Amino acid sequence: MTVPSGGTTPRTLRYGIVLFTSDRGITPAQAGRAAERAGFGSFWVPEHTHIPVKREAAHPGTGGAELPDDRYMRTLDPWVALATVVPVTERIRLGTAVALPVEHDPITLAKSVATLDHLSGGRVTLGVGFGWNTDELADHHVPPKRRRTMLREYLEAMGALWTKEEASYDGEFVSFGPSWAWPKTVQPRVPALVGAGGTDKNFAWIARSADGWISTPMEPDIEAKVARLRDLWREAGRDGEPEVVVLAGKPDPGQLAAWEKAGVTEVLFGLPDKSEEEIAAYLGRLAGKIGLARP
């Protein structure tokens, strides 16, 4: 399957796997290795540092305090998790769906991401979120109404540390003078994709400050939203086309073809919380349904 990108270069729809990590079941290393062997092109993990027991923030899926999965409070550290995948794989890209950069120190986080990119040979994709759990953010001293500005500054500051010999940044939330920091990332630019609802507000932010969009799970009207994102991308003066990563449920060939035609670049499928043997079998069946060839 290919679709035109920027009017000239064909794009092929890619497929990846998301593991909602926990301290149960398959490990990230086992899952990443199995995903690569089955022919998938990327492996992604989420992030929550903790979940406050008492909170006011409603989960976007349930609309209330109830969480749809207890793995929210059992999530592994994403950078440690992805680092364990590096030595057991060769090609598969390593991403976060999604990480929460503003819950960290930006200088040390930049070091972690750059180290992972260096050790993996340039395979990192940085999926980020604004953070729906404002109570979690508050424990990290993140002002809920300024989280978008804070995330923008983090991405800009980390980009400077990754690419400049003497990096500096002066913002509202991030500030440091001329500094040396290695390793630099292998990639000239680590792709930064924003996981958020498909709204004009979010798309305008992406068009200004990121490289693409990760949909929410089971996001409706994908085709229309991709068209809107592309419009805002062009209005912002950006070259090329944004990356669009869709979190899908069961594979539907007709739906996949429609998404590809609309400009979706990658589709991600979630893994169940099961054993290595069960996951390997599941990935084999899934790869067969979407026509993946083993590398």
mmCIF file of C-alpha atoms in Angstrom:
data_model
loop_
_atom_site.group_PDB
_atom_site.id
_atom_site.type_symbol
_atom_site.label_atom_id
_atom_site.label_comp_id
_atom_site.label_asym_id
_atom_site.label_seq_id
_atom_site.Cartn_x
_atom_site.Cartn_y
_atom_site.Cartn_z
ATOM 1 C CA MET A 1 0.000 0.000 0.000
ATOM 2 C CA THR A 2 1.355 3.404 -0.960
ATOM 3 C CA VAL A 3 -0.024 6.917 -1.046
ATOM 4 C CA PRO A 4 1.490 10.137 -2.342
ATOM 5 C CA SER A 5 3.325 12.360 0.139
ATOM 6 C CA GLY A 6 3.922 15.977 -0.790
ATOM 7 C CA GLY A 7 2.665 15.159 -4.263
ATOM 8 C CA THR A 8 5.754 13.226 -5.370
ATOM 9 C CA THR A 9 7.201 10.627 -3.018
ATOM 10 C CA PRO A 10 5.154 7.481 -2.322
ATOM 11 C CA ARG A 11 4.582 6.541 1.302
ATOM 12 C CA THR A 12 4.036 3.012 2.519
ATOM 13 C CA LEU A 13 1.824 2.381 5.519
ATOM 14 C CA ARG A 14 3.878 1.065 8.408
ATOM 15 C CA TYR A 15 2.757 -1.115 11.316
ATOM 16 C CA GLY A 16 3.870 -1.142 14.931
ATOM 17 C CA ILE A 17 3.094 -2.603 18.318
ATOM 18 C CA VAL A 18 2.265 -0.951 21.647
ATOM 19 C CA LEU A 19 2.934 -2.798 24.890
ATOM 20 C CA PHE A 20 1.157 -1.311 27.898
ATOM 21 C CA THR A 21 4.065 -2.267 30.129
ATOM 22 C CA SER A 22 3.654 -3.570 33.653
ATOM 23 C CA ASP A 23 5.402 -5.761 36.183
ATOM 24 C CA ARG A 24 3.385 -8.720 34.902
ATOM 25 C CA GLY A 25 3.476 -10.830 31.778
ATOM 26 C CA ILE A 26 5.835 -10.386 28.876
ATOM 27 C CA THR A 27 8.829 -8.076 29.308
ATOM 28 C CA PRO A 28 9.563 -5.200 26.913
ATOM 29 C CA ALA A 29 12.674 -7.000 25.653
ATOM 30 C CA GLN A 30 10.710 -10.152 24.879
ATOM 31 C CA ALA A 31 7.869 -8.218 23.238
ATOM 32 C CA GLY A 32 10.148 -5.987 21.176
ATOM 33 C CA ARG A 33 12.150 -8.941 19.913
ATOM 34 C CA ALA A 34 8.973 -10.847 19.028
ATOM 35 C CA ALA A 35 7.534 -7.818 17.230
ATOM 36 C CA GLU A 36 10.675 -7.426 15.117
ATOM 37 C CA ARG A 37 10.732 -11.128 14.266
ATOM 38 C CA ALA A 38 7.091 -10.933 13.158
ATOM 39 C CA GLY A 39 7.926 -8.078 10.775
ATOM 40 C CA PHE A 40 6.589 -5.055 12.638
ATOM 41 C CA GLY A 41 8.453 -1.788 12.166
ATOM 42 C CA SER A 42 8.119 -0.159 15.569
ATOM 43 C CA PHE A 43 7.654 -0.920 19.268
ATOM 44 C CA TRP A 44 6.104 1.582 21.681
ATOM 45 C CA VAL A 45 5.579 1.886 25.423
ATOM 46 C CA PRO A 46 3.636 4.403 27.570
ATOM 47 C CA GLU A 47 4.498 6.420 30.673
ATOM 48 C CA HIS A 48 2.944 7.301 34.013
ATOM 49 C CA THR A 49 5.268 7.986 36.930
ATOM 50 C CA HIS A 50 2.462 7.286 39.407
ATOM 51 C CA ILE A 51 -1.309 7.590 39.744
ATOM 52 C CA PRO A 52 -2.609 9.624 42.706
ATOM 53 C CA VAL A 53 -5.237 7.601 44.548
ATOM 54 C CA LYS A 54 -7.405 10.667 45.056
ATOM 55 C CA ARG A 55 -7.712 12.900 42.029
ATOM 56 C CA GLU A 56 -10.020 15.286 40.260
ATOM 57 C CA ALA A 57 -8.833 14.539 36.715
ATOM 58 C CA ALA A 58 -11.252 12.359 34.772
ATOM 59 C CA HIS A 59 -9.862 9.662 32.516
ATOM 60 C CA PRO A 60 -10.647 10.626 28.886
ATOM 61 C CA GLY A 61 -11.908 7.123 28.148
ATOM 62 C CA THR A 62 -14.137 6.526 31.151
ATOM 63 C CA GLY A 63 -15.096 10.141 31.824
ATOM 64 C CA GLY A 64 -14.575 9.661 35.552
ATOM 65 C CA ALA A 65 -12.192 8.571 38.278
ATOM 66 C CA GLU A 66 -12.297 4.925 37.190
ATOM 67 C CA LEU A 67 -9.310 3.696 35.187
ATOM 68 C CA PRO A 68 -9.911 1.232 32.328
ATOM 69 C CA ASP A 69 -6.804 -0.802 33.178
ATOM 70 C CA ASP A 70 -4.805 -1.306 36.375
ATOM 71 C CA ARG A 71 -1.599 -1.131 34.337
ATOM 72 C CA TYR A 72 -1.835 2.665 34.591
ATOM 73 C CA MET A 73 -0.396 2.369 38.089
ATOM 74 C CA ARG A 74 1.994 -0.448 37.176
ATOM 75 C CA THR A 75 3.679 1.145 34.132
ATOM 76 C CA LEU A 76 7.415 0.603 33.762
ATOM 77 C CA ASP A 77 9.825 3.473 33.175
ATOM 78 C CA PRO A 78 9.752 3.935 29.385
ATOM 79 C CA TRP A 79 13.442 4.717 28.853
ATOM 80 C CA VAL A 80 14.661 1.772 30.911
ATOM 81 C CA ALA A 81 12.067 -0.446 29.206
ATOM 82 C CA LEU A 82 13.134 0.595 25.697
ATOM 83 C CA ALA A 83 16.824 0.297 26.577
ATOM 84 C CA THR A 84 16.281 -3.406 27.303
ATOM 85 C CA VAL A 85 14.967 -3.846 23.750
ATOM 86 C CA VAL A 86 18.097 -2.413 22.095
ATOM 87 C CA PRO A 87 20.476 -5.390 22.498
ATOM 88 C CA VAL A 88 17.895 -7.982 21.375
ATOM 89 C CA THR A 89 16.791 -6.170 18.184
ATOM 90 C CA GLU A 90 18.441 -4.674 15.117
ATOM 91 C CA ARG A 91 15.900 -2.702 13.078
ATOM 92 C CA ILE A 92 12.681 -1.994 14.943
ATOM 93 C CA ARG A 93 12.057 1.648 15.901
ATOM 94 C CA LEU A 94 11.593 2.416 19.597
ATOM 95 C CA GLY A 95 8.907 4.890 20.606
ATOM 96 C CA THR A 96 6.827 6.223 23.469
ATOM 97 C CA ALA A 97 3.047 6.311 23.195
ATOM 98 C CA VAL A 98 3.166 8.480 25.044
ATOM 99 C CA ALA A 99 5.825 9.918 27.355
ATOM 100 C CA LEU A 100 5.259 12.894 29.659
ATOM 101 C CA PRO A 101 8.426 15.013 29.387
ATOM 102 C CA VAL A 102 7.236 17.776 31.732
ATOM 103 C CA GLU A 103 7.329 15.309 34.627
ATOM 104 C CA HIS A 104 11.125 15.240 34.342
ATOM 105 C CA ASP A 105 14.116 17.519 34.431
ATOM 106 C CA PRO A 106 14.603 18.482 30.757
ATOM 107 C CA ILE A 107 18.399 18.278 30.817
ATOM 108 C CA THR A 108 18.524 14.785 32.280
ATOM 109 C CA LEU A 109 15.646 13.628 30.077
ATOM 110 C CA ALA A 110 17.505 14.910 27.015
ATOM 111 C CA LYS A 111 20.475 12.812 28.133
ATOM 112 C CA SER A 112 18.301 9.688 28.476
ATOM 113 C CA VAL A 113 16.726 10.088 25.037
ATOM 114 C CA ALA A 114 20.041 10.885 23.359
ATOM 115 C CA THR A 115 21.685 7.887 25.023
ATOM 116 C CA LEU A 116 18.904 5.589 23.816
ATOM 117 C CA ASP A 117 19.184 6.984 20.281
ATOM 118 C CA HIS A 118 22.968 6.580 20.373
ATOM 119 C CA LEU A 119 22.885 2.997 21.650
ATOM 120 C CA SER A 120 20.104 1.970 19.254
ATOM 121 C CA GLY A 121 21.768 3.480 16.192
ATOM 122 C CA GLY A 122 19.168 6.197 15.693
ATOM 123 C CA ARG A 123 15.918 4.297 16.211
ATOM 124 C CA VAL A 124 14.026 6.561 18.653
ATOM 125 C CA THR A 125 10.675 8.254 18.085
ATOM 126 C CA LEU A 126 9.559 10.571 20.879
ATOM 127 C CA GLY A 127 5.803 10.374 21.347
ATOM 128 C CA VAL A 128 4.682 12.933 23.929
ATOM 129 C CA GLY A 129 1.480 14.020 25.615
ATOM 130 C CA PHE A 130 0.221 17.113 27.379
ATOM 131 C CA GLY A 131 -0.984 14.878 30.231
ATOM 132 C CA TRP A 132 -4.644 14.181 30.964
ATOM 133 C CA ASN A 133 -3.951 13.389 34.632
ATOM 134 C CA THR A 134 -3.517 16.896 36.012
ATOM 135 C CA ASP A 135 -3.237 15.510 39.557
ATOM 136 C CA GLU A 136 -0.209 13.490 38.456
ATOM 137 C CA LEU A 137 1.235 16.607 36.823
ATOM 138 C CA ALA A 138 0.621 18.654 39.959
ATOM 139 C CA ASP A 139 2.803 16.288 41.988
ATOM 140 C CA HIS A 140 5.588 17.228 39.567
ATOM 141 C CA HIS A 141 4.822 20.941 40.065
ATOM 142 C CA VAL A 142 3.437 21.368 36.544
ATOM 143 C CA PRO A 143 0.852 24.189 36.314
ATOM 144 C CA PRO A 144 -2.084 22.561 34.462
ATOM 145 C CA LYS A 145 -2.908 25.693 32.474
ATOM 146 C CA ARG A 146 0.718 26.083 31.331
ATOM 147 C CA ARG A 147 1.514 22.477 30.428
ATOM 148 C CA ARG A 148 1.421 23.163 26.668
ATOM 149 C CA THR A 149 3.909 26.011 26.952
ATOM 150 C CA MET A 150 6.050 23.886 29.237
ATOM 151 C CA LEU A 151 6.062 20.974 26.777
ATOM 152 C CA ARG A 152 6.997 23.271 23.893
ATOM 153 C CA GLU A 153 9.963 24.618 25.870
ATOM 154 C CA TYR A 154 11.070 21.107 26.821
ATOM 155 C CA LEU A 155 11.073 19.970 23.190
ATOM 156 C CA GLU A 156 12.962 23.062 22.061
ATOM 157 C CA ALA A 157 15.512 22.848 24.870
ATOM 158 C CA MET A 158 16.116 19.120 24.384
ATOM 159 C CA GLY A 159 16.489 19.692 20.645
ATOM 160 C CA ALA A 160 19.224 22.224 21.349
ATOM 161 C CA LEU A 161 21.051 19.788 23.638
ATOM 162 C CA TRP A 162 20.798 17.036 21.020
ATOM 163 C CA THR A 163 22.143 19.046 18.099
ATOM 164 C CA LYS A 164 24.323 21.980 19.187
ATOM 165 C CA GLU A 165 27.920 21.788 20.327
ATOM 166 C CA GLU A 166 27.241 24.539 22.858
ATOM 167 C CA ALA A 167 23.550 24.486 23.742
ATOM 168 C CA SER A 168 21.600 27.066 25.712
ATOM 169 C CA TYR A 169 17.962 27.920 26.329
ATOM 170 C CA ASP A 170 16.120 30.745 28.029
ATOM 171 C CA GLY A 171 12.408 30.221 28.607
ATOM 172 C CA GLU A 172 9.730 30.466 31.260
ATOM 173 C CA PHE A 173 10.176 26.876 32.495
ATOM 174 C CA VAL A 174 13.569 25.865 31.090
ATOM 175 C CA SER A 175 16.693 27.955 31.336
ATOM 176 C CA PHE A 176 20.377 27.069 31.115
ATOM 177 C CA GLY A 177 23.478 28.808 29.818
ATOM 178 C CA PRO A 178 25.919 27.602 27.154
ATOM 179 C CA SER A 179 26.570 23.943 27.924
ATOM 180 C CA TRP A 180 28.262 20.841 26.562
ATOM 181 C CA ALA A 181 26.207 17.667 26.441
ATOM 182 C CA TRP A 182 26.965 14.392 24.692
ATOM 183 C CA PRO A 183 26.026 11.999 23.236
ATOM 184 C CA LYS A 184 24.274 13.814 20.441
ATOM 185 C CA THR A 185 21.420 11.922 18.820
ATOM 186 C CA VAL A 186 22.281 9.812 15.803
ATOM 187 C CA GLN A 187 19.269 11.216 13.970
ATOM 188 C CA PRO A 188 19.560 14.834 12.832
ATOM 189 C CA ARG A 189 16.108 15.311 14.347
ATOM 190 C CA VAL A 190 14.385 12.890 16.713
ATOM 191 C CA PRO A 191 10.751 12.803 15.527
ATOM 192 C CA ALA A 192 8.423 14.339 18.139
ATOM 193 C CA LEU A 193 4.810 13.230 17.782
ATOM 194 C CA VAL A 194 1.960 14.420 20.013
ATOM 195 C CA GLY A 195 -0.606 11.983 21.344
ATOM 196 C CA ALA A 196 -3.843 13.910 21.825
ATOM 197 C CA GLY A 197 -7.426 14.223 20.646
ATOM 198 C CA GLY A 198 -7.926 15.333 17.069
ATOM 199 C CA THR A 199 -8.968 18.927 17.712
ATOM 200 C CA ASP A 200 -8.047 22.156 15.943
ATOM 201 C CA LYS A 201 -6.322 23.370 19.115
ATOM 202 C CA ASN A 202 -4.108 20.287 19.278
ATOM 203 C CA PHE A 203 -3.446 20.250 15.537
ATOM 204 C CA ALA A 204 -2.423 23.926 15.546
ATOM 205 C CA TRP A 205 0.040 23.143 18.369
ATOM 206 C CA ILE A 206 1.441 20.194 16.434
ATOM 207 C CA ALA A 207 1.810 22.277 13.273
ATOM 208 C CA ARG A 208 3.865 24.830 15.210
ATOM 209 C CA SER A 209 5.917 22.643 17.517
ATOM 210 C CA ALA A 210 6.022 18.942 16.561
ATOM 211 C CA ASP A 211 6.439 16.502 13.683
ATOM 212 C CA GLY A 212 3.126 14.693 13.766
ATOM 213 C CA TRP A 213 0.125 13.291 15.595
ATOM 214 C CA ILE A 214 -0.629 10.083 17.503
ATOM 215 C CA SER A 215 -4.370 9.507 17.737
ATOM 216 C CA THR A 216 -6.185 8.578 20.903
ATOM 217 C CA PRO A 217 -7.345 4.927 21.034
ATOM 218 C CA MET A 218 -10.329 4.370 18.712
ATOM 219 C CA GLU A 219 -10.336 8.010 17.577
ATOM 220 C CA PRO A 220 -13.342 8.652 15.282
ATOM 221 C CA ASP A 221 -13.305 10.313 11.842
ATOM 222 C CA ILE A 222 -9.594 9.718 11.214
ATOM 223 C CA GLU A 223 -9.734 10.628 7.519
ATOM 224 C CA ALA A 224 -11.350 14.025 8.129
ATOM 225 C CA LYS A 225 -8.981 14.789 10.994
ATOM 226 C CA VAL A 226 -5.893 13.954 8.952
ATOM 227 C CA ALA A 227 -7.136 16.329 6.244
ATOM 228 C CA ARG A 228 -7.611 19.063 8.847
ATOM 229 C CA LEU A 229 -4.154 18.505 10.324
ATOM 230 C CA ARG A 230 -2.616 18.753 6.872
ATOM 231 C CA ASP A 231 -4.461 22.028 6.220
ATOM 232 C CA LEU A 232 -3.165 23.547 9.453
ATOM 233 C CA TRP A 233 0.311 22.169 8.709
ATOM 234 C CA ARG A 234 0.419 24.024 5.407
ATOM 235 C CA GLU A 235 -1.042 27.184 6.959
ATOM 236 C CA ALA A 236 1.818 27.106 9.490
ATOM 237 C CA GLY A 237 4.302 27.087 6.602
ATOM 238 C CA ARG A 238 5.603 23.580 7.263
ATOM 239 C CA ASP A 239 7.197 21.573 4.460
ATOM 240 C CA GLY A 240 6.220 18.021 3.581
ATOM 241 C CA GLU A 241 3.457 16.268 5.488
ATOM 242 C CA PRO A 242 2.986 15.458 9.183
ATOM 243 C CA GLU A 243 3.492 11.958 10.473
ATOM 244 C CA VAL A 244 0.160 10.424 11.499
ATOM 245 C CA VAL A 245 0.134 7.402 13.796
ATOM 246 C CA VAL A 246 -3.211 5.761 14.548
ATOM 247 C CA LEU A 247 -3.893 3.520 17.535
ATOM 248 C CA ALA A 248 -6.143 0.797 16.149
ATOM 249 C CA GLY A 249 -8.233 -2.074 17.464
ATOM 250 C CA LYS A 250 -8.695 -5.163 15.317
ATOM 251 C CA PRO A 251 -7.209 -4.992 11.803
ATOM 252 C CA ASP A 252 -9.775 -4.136 9.148
ATOM 253 C CA PRO A 253 -8.299 -4.246 5.607
ATOM 254 C CA GLY A 254 -10.811 -1.763 4.255
ATOM 255 C CA GLN A 255 -10.239 0.654 7.093
ATOM 256 C CA LEU A 256 -6.472 0.353 6.811
ATOM 257 C CA ALA A 257 -6.641 1.133 3.090
ATOM 258 C CA ALA A 258 -8.836 4.180 3.750
ATOM 259 C CA TRP A 259 -6.472 5.469 6.420
ATOM 260 C CA GLU A 260 -3.493 5.023 4.135
ATOM 261 C CA LYS A 261 -5.219 6.892 1.317
ATOM 262 C CA ALA A 262 -6.036 9.712 3.759
ATOM 263 C CA GLY A 263 -2.386 10.121 4.742
ATOM 264 C CA VAL A 264 -1.937 7.925 7.826
ATOM 265 C CA THR A 265 1.707 6.855 7.956
ATOM 266 C CA GLU A 266 1.634 4.181 10.673
ATOM 267 C CA VAL A 267 -0.902 2.031 12.503
ATOM 268 C CA LEU A 268 -0.240 0.624 15.967
ATOM 269 C CA PHE A 269 -1.836 -2.440 17.545
ATOM 270 C CA GLY A 270 -1.886 -3.125 21.271
ATOM 271 C CA LEU A 271 -0.663 -6.300 22.941
ATOM 272 C CA PRO A 272 -2.562 -8.268 25.566
ATOM 273 C CA ASP A 273 -0.957 -8.720 28.970
ATOM 274 C CA LYS A 274 0.108 -12.339 28.463
ATOM 275 C CA SER A 275 3.105 -14.662 28.355
ATOM 276 C CA GLU A 276 5.912 -14.587 25.802
ATOM 277 C CA GLU A 277 4.611 -17.709 24.063
ATOM 278 C CA GLU A 278 1.074 -16.342 23.797
ATOM 279 C CA ILE A 279 2.331 -12.975 22.531
ATOM 280 C CA ALA A 280 4.513 -14.591 19.860
ATOM 281 C CA ALA A 281 1.523 -16.552 18.581
ATOM 282 C CA TYR A 282 -0.689 -13.448 18.666
ATOM 283 C CA LEU A 283 1.856 -11.398 16.712
ATOM 284 C CA GLY A 284 2.153 -14.133 14.108
ATOM 285 C CA ARG A 285 -1.613 -14.159 13.573
ATOM 286 C CA LEU A 286 -1.769 -10.356 13.447
ATOM 287 C CA ALA A 287 1.108 -10.144 10.969
ATOM 288 C CA GLY A 288 -0.664 -12.636 8.730
ATOM 289 C CA LYS A 289 -3.901 -10.641 8.775
ATOM 290 C CA ILE A 290 -2.208 -7.418 7.634
ATOM 291 C CA GLY A 291 0.138 -9.099 5.174
ATOM 292 C CA LEU A 292 3.477 -8.470 6.863
ATOM 293 C CA ALA A 293 6.474 -10.362 5.533
ATOM 294 C CA ARG A 294 9.065 -11.511 8.023
ATOM 295 C CA PRO A 295 12.420 -9.700 7.597
#
